[in-house]
CSV table of C-alpha atoms in Angstrom, one decimal:
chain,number,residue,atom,x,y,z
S,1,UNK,CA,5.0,-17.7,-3.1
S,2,UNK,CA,2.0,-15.3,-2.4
S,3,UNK,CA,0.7,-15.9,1.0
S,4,UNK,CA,-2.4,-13.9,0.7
S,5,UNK,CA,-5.1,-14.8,-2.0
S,6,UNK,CA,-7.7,-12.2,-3.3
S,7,UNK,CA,-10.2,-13.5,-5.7
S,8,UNK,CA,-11.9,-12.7,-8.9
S,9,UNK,CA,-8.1,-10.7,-9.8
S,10,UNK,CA,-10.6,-9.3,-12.5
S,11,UNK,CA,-14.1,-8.4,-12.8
S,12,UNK,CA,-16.7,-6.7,-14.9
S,13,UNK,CA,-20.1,-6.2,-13.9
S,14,UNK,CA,-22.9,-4.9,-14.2
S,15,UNK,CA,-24.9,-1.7,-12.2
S,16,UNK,CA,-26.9,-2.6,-9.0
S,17,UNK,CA,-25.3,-6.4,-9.0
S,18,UNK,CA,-24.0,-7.1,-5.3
S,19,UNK,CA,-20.5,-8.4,-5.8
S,20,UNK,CA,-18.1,-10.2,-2.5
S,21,UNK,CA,-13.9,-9.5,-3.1
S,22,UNK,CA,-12.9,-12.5,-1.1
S,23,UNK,CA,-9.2,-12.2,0.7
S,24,UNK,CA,-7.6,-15.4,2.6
S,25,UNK,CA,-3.9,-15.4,3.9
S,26,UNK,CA,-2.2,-18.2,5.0
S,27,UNK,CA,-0.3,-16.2,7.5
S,28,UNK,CA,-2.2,-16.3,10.7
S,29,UNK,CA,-2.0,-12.8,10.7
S,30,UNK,CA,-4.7,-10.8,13.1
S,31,UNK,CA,-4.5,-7.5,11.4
S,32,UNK,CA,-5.9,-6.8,7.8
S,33,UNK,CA,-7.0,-4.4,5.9
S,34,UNK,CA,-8.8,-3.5,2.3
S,35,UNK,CA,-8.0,-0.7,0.3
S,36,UNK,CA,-8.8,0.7,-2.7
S,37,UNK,CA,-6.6,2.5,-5.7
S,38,UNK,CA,-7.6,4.1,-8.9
S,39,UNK,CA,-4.8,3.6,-11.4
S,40,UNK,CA,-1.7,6.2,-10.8
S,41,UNK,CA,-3.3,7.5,-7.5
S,42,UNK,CA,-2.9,6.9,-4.3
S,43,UNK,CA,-4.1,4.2,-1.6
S,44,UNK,CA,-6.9,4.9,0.5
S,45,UNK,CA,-7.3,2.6,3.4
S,46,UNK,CA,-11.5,1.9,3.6
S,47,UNK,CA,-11.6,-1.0,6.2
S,48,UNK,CA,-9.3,-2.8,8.4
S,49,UNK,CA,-9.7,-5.0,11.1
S,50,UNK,CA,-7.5,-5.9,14.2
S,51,UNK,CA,-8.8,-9.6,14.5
S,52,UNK,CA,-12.0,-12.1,14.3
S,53,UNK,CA,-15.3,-10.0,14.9
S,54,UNK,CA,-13.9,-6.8,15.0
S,55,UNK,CA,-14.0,-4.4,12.2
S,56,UNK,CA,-13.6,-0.6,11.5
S,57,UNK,CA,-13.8,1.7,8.9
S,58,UNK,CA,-10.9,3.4,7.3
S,59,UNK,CA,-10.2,6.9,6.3
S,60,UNK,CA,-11.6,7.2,2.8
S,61,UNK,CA,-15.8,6.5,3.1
S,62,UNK,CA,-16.6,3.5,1.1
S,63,UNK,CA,-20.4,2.0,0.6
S,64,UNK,CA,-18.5,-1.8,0.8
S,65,UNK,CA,-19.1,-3.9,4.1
S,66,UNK,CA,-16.3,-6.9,5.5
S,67,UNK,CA,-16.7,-9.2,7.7
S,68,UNK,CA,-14.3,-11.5,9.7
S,69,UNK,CA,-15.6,-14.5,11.1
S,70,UNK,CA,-12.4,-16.6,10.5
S,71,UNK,CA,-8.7,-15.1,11.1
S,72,UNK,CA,-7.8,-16.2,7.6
S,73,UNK,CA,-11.0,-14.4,5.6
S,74,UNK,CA,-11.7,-10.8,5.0
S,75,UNK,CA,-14.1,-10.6,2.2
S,76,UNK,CA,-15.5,-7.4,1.2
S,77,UNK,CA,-19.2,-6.9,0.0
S,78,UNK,CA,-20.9,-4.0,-2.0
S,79,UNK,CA,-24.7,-4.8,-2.0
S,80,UNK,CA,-25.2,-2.7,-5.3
S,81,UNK,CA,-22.6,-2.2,-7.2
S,82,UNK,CA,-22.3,1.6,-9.2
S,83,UNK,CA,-20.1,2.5,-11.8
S,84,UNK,CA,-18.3,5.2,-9.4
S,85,UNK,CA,-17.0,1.8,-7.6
S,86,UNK,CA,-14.9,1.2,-10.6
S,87,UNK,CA,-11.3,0.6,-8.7
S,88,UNK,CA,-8.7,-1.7,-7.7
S,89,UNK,CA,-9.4,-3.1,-4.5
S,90,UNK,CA,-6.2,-4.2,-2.7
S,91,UNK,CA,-6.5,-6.5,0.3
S,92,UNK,CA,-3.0,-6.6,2.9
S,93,UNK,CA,-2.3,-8.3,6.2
S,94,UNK,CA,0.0,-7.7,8.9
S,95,UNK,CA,1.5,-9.5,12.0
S,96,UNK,CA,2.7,-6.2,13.3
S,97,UNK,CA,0.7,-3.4,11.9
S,98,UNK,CA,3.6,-1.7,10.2
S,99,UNK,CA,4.8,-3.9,7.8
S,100,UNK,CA,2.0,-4.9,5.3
S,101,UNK,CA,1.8,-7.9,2.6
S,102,UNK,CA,-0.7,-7.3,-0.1
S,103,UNK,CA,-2.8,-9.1,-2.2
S,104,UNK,CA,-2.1,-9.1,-5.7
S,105,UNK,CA,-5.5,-7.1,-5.6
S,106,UNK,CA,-9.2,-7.3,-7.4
S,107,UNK,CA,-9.8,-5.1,-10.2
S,108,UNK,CA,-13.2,-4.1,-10.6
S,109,UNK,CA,-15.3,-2.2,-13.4
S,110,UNK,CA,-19.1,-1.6,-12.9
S,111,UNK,CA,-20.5,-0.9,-16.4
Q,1,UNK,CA,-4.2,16.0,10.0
Q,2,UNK,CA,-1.0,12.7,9.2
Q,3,UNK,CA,0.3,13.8,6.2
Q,4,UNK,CA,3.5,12.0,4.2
Q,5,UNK,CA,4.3,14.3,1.0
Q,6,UNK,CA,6.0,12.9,-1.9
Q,7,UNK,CA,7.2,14.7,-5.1
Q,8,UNK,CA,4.8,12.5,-7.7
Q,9,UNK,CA,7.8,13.1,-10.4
Q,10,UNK,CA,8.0,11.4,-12.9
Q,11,UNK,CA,11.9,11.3,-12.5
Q,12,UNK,CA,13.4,10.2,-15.9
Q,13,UNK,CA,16.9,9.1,-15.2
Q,14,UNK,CA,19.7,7.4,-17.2
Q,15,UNK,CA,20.3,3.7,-16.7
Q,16,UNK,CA,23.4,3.9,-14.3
Q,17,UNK,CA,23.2,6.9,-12.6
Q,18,UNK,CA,22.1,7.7,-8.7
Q,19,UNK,CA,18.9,8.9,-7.8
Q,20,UNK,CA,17.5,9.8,-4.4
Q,21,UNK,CA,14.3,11.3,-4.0
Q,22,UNK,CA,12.6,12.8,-0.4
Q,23,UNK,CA,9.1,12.1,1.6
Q,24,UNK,CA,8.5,14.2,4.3
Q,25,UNK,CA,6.2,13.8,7.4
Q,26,UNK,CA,4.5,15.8,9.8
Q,27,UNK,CA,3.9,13.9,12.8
Q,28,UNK,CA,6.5,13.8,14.5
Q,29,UNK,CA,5.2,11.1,17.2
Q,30,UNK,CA,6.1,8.5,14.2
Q,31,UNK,CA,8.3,5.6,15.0
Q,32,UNK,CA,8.6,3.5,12.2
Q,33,UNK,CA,9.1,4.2,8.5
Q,34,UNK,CA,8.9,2.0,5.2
Q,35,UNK,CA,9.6,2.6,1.7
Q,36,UNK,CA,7.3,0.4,-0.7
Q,37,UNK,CA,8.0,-0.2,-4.6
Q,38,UNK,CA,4.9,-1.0,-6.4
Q,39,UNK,CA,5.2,-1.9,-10.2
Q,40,UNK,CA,2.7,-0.1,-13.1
Q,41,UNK,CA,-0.7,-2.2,-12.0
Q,42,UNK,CA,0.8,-4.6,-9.3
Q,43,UNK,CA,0.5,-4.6,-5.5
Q,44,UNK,CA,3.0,-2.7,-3.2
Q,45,UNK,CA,5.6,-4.7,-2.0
Q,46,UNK,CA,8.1,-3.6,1.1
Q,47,UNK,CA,11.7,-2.7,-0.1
Q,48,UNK,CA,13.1,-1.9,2.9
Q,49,UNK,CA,12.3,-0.6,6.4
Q,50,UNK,CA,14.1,3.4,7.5
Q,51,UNK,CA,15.5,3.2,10.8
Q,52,UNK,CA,17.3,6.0,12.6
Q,53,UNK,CA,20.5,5.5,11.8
Q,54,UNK,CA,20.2,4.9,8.3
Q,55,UNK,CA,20.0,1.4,6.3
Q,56,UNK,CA,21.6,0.0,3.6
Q,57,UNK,CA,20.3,-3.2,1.2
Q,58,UNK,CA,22.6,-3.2,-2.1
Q,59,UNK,CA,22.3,-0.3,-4.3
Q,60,UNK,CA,19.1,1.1,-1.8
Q,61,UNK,CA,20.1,2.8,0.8
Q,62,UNK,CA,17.2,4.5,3.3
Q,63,UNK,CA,17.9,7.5,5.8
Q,64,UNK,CA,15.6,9.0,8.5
Q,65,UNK,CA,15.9,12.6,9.8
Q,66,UNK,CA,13.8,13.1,12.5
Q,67,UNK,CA,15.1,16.9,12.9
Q,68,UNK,CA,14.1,18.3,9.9
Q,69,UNK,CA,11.4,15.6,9.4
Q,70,UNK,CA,11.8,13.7,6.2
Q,71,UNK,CA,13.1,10.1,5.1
Q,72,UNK,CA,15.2,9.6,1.6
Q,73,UNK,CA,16.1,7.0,-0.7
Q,74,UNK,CA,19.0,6.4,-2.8
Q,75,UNK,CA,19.4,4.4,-5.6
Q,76,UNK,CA,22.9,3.6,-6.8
Q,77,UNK,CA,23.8,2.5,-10.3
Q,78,UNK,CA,20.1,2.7,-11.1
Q,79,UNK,CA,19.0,-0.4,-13.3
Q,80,UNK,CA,15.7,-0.7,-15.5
Q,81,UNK,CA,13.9,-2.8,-13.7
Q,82,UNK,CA,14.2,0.1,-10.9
Q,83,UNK,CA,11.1,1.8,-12.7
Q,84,UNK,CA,8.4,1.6,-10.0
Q,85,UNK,CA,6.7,4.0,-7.8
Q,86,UNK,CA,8.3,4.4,-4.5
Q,87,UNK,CA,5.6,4.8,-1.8
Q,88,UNK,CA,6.7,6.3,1.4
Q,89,UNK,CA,5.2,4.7,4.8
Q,90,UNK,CA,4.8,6.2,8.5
Q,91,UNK,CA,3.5,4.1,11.0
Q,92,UNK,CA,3.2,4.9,14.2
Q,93,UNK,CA,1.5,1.9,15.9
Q,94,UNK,CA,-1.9,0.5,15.7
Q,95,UNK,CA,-4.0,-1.4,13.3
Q,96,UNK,CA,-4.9,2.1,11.2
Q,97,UNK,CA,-1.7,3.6,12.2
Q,98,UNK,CA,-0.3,3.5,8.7
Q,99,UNK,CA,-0.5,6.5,6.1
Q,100,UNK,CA,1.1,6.0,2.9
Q,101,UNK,CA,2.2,8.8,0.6
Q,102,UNK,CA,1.1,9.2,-2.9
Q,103,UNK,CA,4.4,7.7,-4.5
Q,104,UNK,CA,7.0,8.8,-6.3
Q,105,UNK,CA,7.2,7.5,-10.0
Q,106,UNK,CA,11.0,6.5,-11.3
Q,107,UNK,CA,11.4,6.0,-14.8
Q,108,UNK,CA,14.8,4.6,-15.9
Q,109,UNK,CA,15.5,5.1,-19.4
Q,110,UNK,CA,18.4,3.0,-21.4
């Protein structure tokens, strides 16, 4: 049923590692976005990006980078991961900007 | 400053009963309102949209006040699988234009 794919769902890693959440939907979508969620708290948007080649950054700072080269794609990258990234990572698209579909989300620890 | 304010809870109510809880906003250039249910370590999913002159979907029914500036959710004849957290949405157009509240955690109990 899920229309938008992140990948690893889990992962555990260690300190100064670089480490790519990868997100596809199947939509055709042009918006998406990345945010992240520490467990009972809530959702801080860190990037978004209206289509391909453009991205922004969101309103919670975030070390990670994206890139969208293809509509479908929005991976996120953190060069050198640090235990303070320890988070779920929760990737969403939308046709209109108001109505979101998420990812069932990446949930990383950095030991 | 785009703020949506929830009461966090946790509401504890009886399997069966109503339940309606509040999310307030401050700007009042918002057009569009959502509420989201996301499950304990799950991803948000939309439960229904808020438009002005109220919505109904089953035993969920969503209101928008734009005078006194706050949308509600009412949950009739609540069932179990009602525990979530309700997140509260404002959008007002734009790829960013979307600031989700902290949630409101429902806990019904049999």
């Amino acid at each position: 049923e899920a229309d938008i794919y992140q990948t690893p769902r889990y992962l555990v890693i260690g300190t100064g590692k670089k480490i790519t959440l990868e997100c596809s939907q199947t939509m055709g979508h042009d918006k998406m976005y990345w945010y992240q969620q520490d467990p009972g708290m809530e959702l801080h948007l860190i990037h978004y990006s209206y289509g391909v080649n453009s991205t922004e950054k969101g309103d919670l700072s975030s070390e990670s980078t994206v890139s969208r080269i293809r509509t479908e794609h929005f991976p996120l990258t953190l060069e050198s991961a640090r235990p303070s990234h320890t988070s779920q990572y929760l990737c969403a698209s939308s046709y209109s900007g108001q109505v979101l579909t998420f990812g069932a989300g990446s949930r990383l620890t950095v030991l | 400053r785009k703020e949506v304010e929830q009461d966090p809870g946790p509401f504890n109510v009886p399997e069966g009963a109503t339940v309606a809880f509040n999310c307030t906003y401050s700007n009042s250039a918002s057009q569009s309102f959502f509420w989201y249910r996301q499950d304990c370590r799950k991803e948000p999913k939309l439960l229904m949209s808020v438009y002005s002159s109220g919505n109904e979907d089953g035993r969920f029914t969503a209101q928008l006040n734009r005078a006194s500036q706050y949308i509600s959710l009412l949950i009739r004849d609540s069932k179990l699988s009602d525990s979530a957290t309700y997140l509260c949405v404002q959008a007002w157009g734009g790829a960013d234009g979307l600031t989700f509240g902290k949630g409101t955690h429902l806990i019904i109990q049999p």
